[in-house]
Amino acid sequence: MLDDDMRRRRIRVRAWRRGMREMDILLGGFVDARVETLPAQALDELETLLDLPDAAVFQWLSGAEQPPAEHDTPLLRQIIAFHTHDGPIH
């Protein structure tokens, strides 16, 4: 079993090497900002999310589709909120 530090390093690499640049930005940006503070359960959820096809996850993150119930996790909602801006960012 990997320790949490090793898991975080692997997650960081996987998040930035998705194969779809938009997903690199969405997942990689979130992971860089938050992975160090995520508890073990959230790391599990993140690893599961990283195993899913980019096209499906991108649809959920962009709001084009609702995620299925089994993937509508607190972590997914946290990633969506991380990239949602209610007003100007400047």
PDB file of C-alpha atoms in Angstrom:
ATOM      1  CA  MET A   1       0.000   0.000   0.000  1.00  0.00           C
ATOM      2  CA  LEU A   2       1.264   3.433  -0.912  1.00  0.00           C
ATOM      3  CA  ASP A   3       1.639   6.087   1.706  1.00  0.00           C
ATOM      4  CA  ASP A   4      -0.334   9.295   1.216  1.00  0.00           C
ATOM      5  CA  ASP A   5       2.688  11.320   0.064  1.00  0.00           C
ATOM      6  CA  MET A   6       3.421   8.841  -2.723  1.00  0.00           C
ATOM      7  CA  ARG A   7      -0.266   8.779  -3.671  1.00  0.00           C
ATOM      8  CA  ARG A   8      -0.292  12.571  -3.882  1.00  0.00           C
ATOM      9  CA  ARG A   9       2.760  12.594  -6.161  1.00  0.00           C
ATOM     10  CA  ARG A  10       1.199   9.994  -8.475  1.00  0.00           C
ATOM     11  CA  ILE A  11      -2.101  11.856  -8.531  1.00  0.00           C
ATOM     12  CA  ARG A  12      -0.303  15.084  -9.460  1.00  0.00           C
ATOM     13  CA  VAL A  13       1.415  13.400 -12.416  1.00  0.00           C
ATOM     14  CA  ARG A  14      -1.784  11.710 -13.586  1.00  0.00           C
ATOM     15  CA  ALA A  15      -3.803  14.917 -13.287  1.00  0.00           C
ATOM     16  CA  TRP A  16      -1.408  16.801 -15.583  1.00  0.00           C
ATOM     17  CA  ARG A  17      -1.089  14.010 -18.159  1.00  0.00           C
ATOM     18  CA  ARG A  18      -4.675  13.294 -19.069  1.00  0.00           C
ATOM     19  CA  GLY A  19      -4.316  13.357 -22.837  1.00  0.00           C
ATOM     20  CA  MET A  20      -6.845  16.153 -23.235  1.00  0.00           C
ATOM     21  CA  ARG A  21      -5.359  19.601 -22.546  1.00  0.00           C
ATOM     22  CA  GLU A  22      -8.597  20.948 -21.083  1.00  0.00           C
ATOM     23  CA  MET A  23      -8.619  18.124 -18.548  1.00  0.00           C
ATOM     24  CA  ASP A  24      -4.952  18.741 -17.710  1.00  0.00           C
ATOM     25  CA  ILE A  25      -5.873  22.315 -16.829  1.00  0.00           C
ATOM     26  CA  LEU A  26      -9.045  21.468 -14.908  1.00  0.00           C
ATOM     27  CA  LEU A  27      -7.722  18.545 -12.886  1.00  0.00           C
ATOM     28  CA  GLY A  28      -4.076  19.599 -12.721  1.00  0.00           C
ATOM     29  CA  GLY A  29      -4.923  23.081 -11.480  1.00  0.00           C
ATOM     30  CA  PHE A  30      -7.179  21.709  -8.770  1.00  0.00           C
ATOM     31  CA  VAL A  31      -4.688  19.053  -7.726  1.00  0.00           C
ATOM     32  CA  ASP A  32      -1.805  21.533  -7.530  1.00  0.00           C
ATOM     33  CA  ALA A  33      -3.878  23.804  -5.305  1.00  0.00           C
ATOM     34  CA  ARG A  34      -5.530  21.239  -3.038  1.00  0.00           C
ATOM     35  CA  VAL A  35      -3.957  17.764  -3.086  1.00  0.00           C
ATOM     36  CA  GLU A  36      -1.746  18.373  -0.049  1.00  0.00           C
ATOM     37  CA  THR A  37      -4.769  19.008   2.181  1.00  0.00           C
ATOM     38  CA  LEU A  38      -7.069  16.262   0.887  1.00  0.00           C
ATOM     39  CA  PRO A  39      -7.851  13.457   3.345  1.00  0.00           C
ATOM     40  CA  ALA A  40      -7.358   9.800   2.364  1.00  0.00           C
ATOM     41  CA  GLN A  41     -11.030   9.343   1.373  1.00  0.00           C
ATOM     42  CA  ALA A  42     -10.824  12.266  -1.046  1.00  0.00           C
ATOM     43  CA  LEU A  43      -7.622  10.788  -2.487  1.00  0.00           C
ATOM     44  CA  ASP A  44      -9.586   7.577  -3.120  1.00  0.00           C
ATOM     45  CA  GLU A  45     -12.305   9.550  -4.897  1.00  0.00           C
ATOM     46  CA  LEU A  46      -9.712  11.448  -6.924  1.00  0.00           C
ATOM     47  CA  GLU A  47      -7.976   8.247  -8.026  1.00  0.00           C
ATOM     48  CA  THR A  48     -11.334   6.852  -9.119  1.00  0.00           C
ATOM     49  CA  LEU A  49     -12.047  10.039 -11.068  1.00  0.00           C
ATOM     50  CA  LEU A  50      -8.640   9.814 -12.764  1.00  0.00           C
ATOM     51  CA  ASP A  51      -9.490   6.283 -13.942  1.00  0.00           C
ATOM     52  CA  LEU A  52     -12.571   7.498 -15.833  1.00  0.00           C
ATOM     53  CA  PRO A  53     -12.599   8.572 -19.504  1.00  0.00           C
ATOM     54  CA  ASP A  54     -11.686  12.223 -20.079  1.00  0.00           C
ATOM     55  CA  ALA A  55     -14.713  12.888 -22.280  1.00  0.00           C
ATOM     56  CA  ALA A  56     -17.190  11.907 -19.568  1.00  0.00           C
ATOM     57  CA  VAL A  57     -15.449  13.785 -16.756  1.00  0.00           C
ATOM     58  CA  PHE A  58     -15.058  16.870 -18.940  1.00  0.00           C
ATOM     59  CA  GLN A  59     -18.814  16.886 -19.575  1.00  0.00           C
ATOM     60  CA  TRP A  60     -19.453  16.840 -15.827  1.00  0.00           C
ATOM     61  CA  LEU A  61     -16.863  19.499 -15.002  1.00  0.00           C
ATOM     62  CA  SER A  62     -18.070  21.808 -17.771  1.00  0.00           C
ATOM     63  CA  GLY A  63     -21.700  21.438 -16.713  1.00  0.00           C
ATOM     64  CA  ALA A  64     -22.758  19.951 -20.048  1.00  0.00           C
ATOM     65  CA  GLU A  65     -24.014  16.811 -18.285  1.00  0.00           C
ATOM     66  CA  GLN A  66     -24.875  15.814 -14.749  1.00  0.00           C
ATOM     67  CA  PRO A  67     -22.604  13.128 -13.328  1.00  0.00           C
ATOM     68  CA  PRO A  68     -24.192   9.773 -12.550  1.00  0.00           C
ATOM     69  CA  ALA A  69     -25.008   9.303  -8.875  1.00  0.00           C
ATOM     70  CA  GLU A  70     -22.046   6.995  -8.222  1.00  0.00           C
ATOM     71  CA  HIS A  71     -19.620   9.709  -9.404  1.00  0.00           C
ATOM     72  CA  ASP A  72     -21.429  12.728  -7.942  1.00  0.00           C
ATOM     73  CA  THR A  73     -19.109  12.890  -4.945  1.00  0.00           C
ATOM     74  CA  PRO A  74     -18.207  15.746  -2.627  1.00  0.00           C
ATOM     75  CA  LEU A  75     -14.793  15.831  -4.307  1.00  0.00           C
ATOM     76  CA  LEU A  76     -16.277  16.240  -7.796  1.00  0.00           C
ATOM     77  CA  ARG A  77     -18.449  19.081  -6.505  1.00  0.00           C
ATOM     78  CA  GLN A  78     -15.340  20.618  -4.902  1.00  0.00           C
ATOM     79  CA  ILE A  79     -13.481  20.496  -8.242  1.00  0.00           C
ATOM     80  CA  ILE A  80     -16.438  22.093 -10.023  1.00  0.00           C
ATOM     81  CA  ALA A  81     -16.662  24.833  -7.381  1.00  0.00           C
ATOM     82  CA  PHE A  82     -12.908  25.446  -7.667  1.00  0.00           C
ATOM     83  CA  HIS A  83     -13.391  26.395 -11.319  1.00  0.00           C
ATOM     84  CA  THR A  84     -16.653  28.324 -10.922  1.00  0.00           C
ATOM     85  CA  HIS A  85     -16.566  32.095 -10.627  1.00  0.00           C
ATOM     86  CA  ASP A  86     -19.631  34.049  -9.597  1.00  0.00           C
ATOM     87  CA  GLY A  87     -18.205  37.375 -10.683  1.00  0.00           C
ATOM     88  CA  PRO A  88     -15.236  38.991 -12.365  1.00  0.00           C
ATOM     89  CA  ILE A  89     -11.890  37.500 -11.394  1.00  0.00           C
ATOM     90  CA  HIS A  90      -9.991  40.778 -11.826  1.00  0.00           C
TER      91      HIS A  90
END
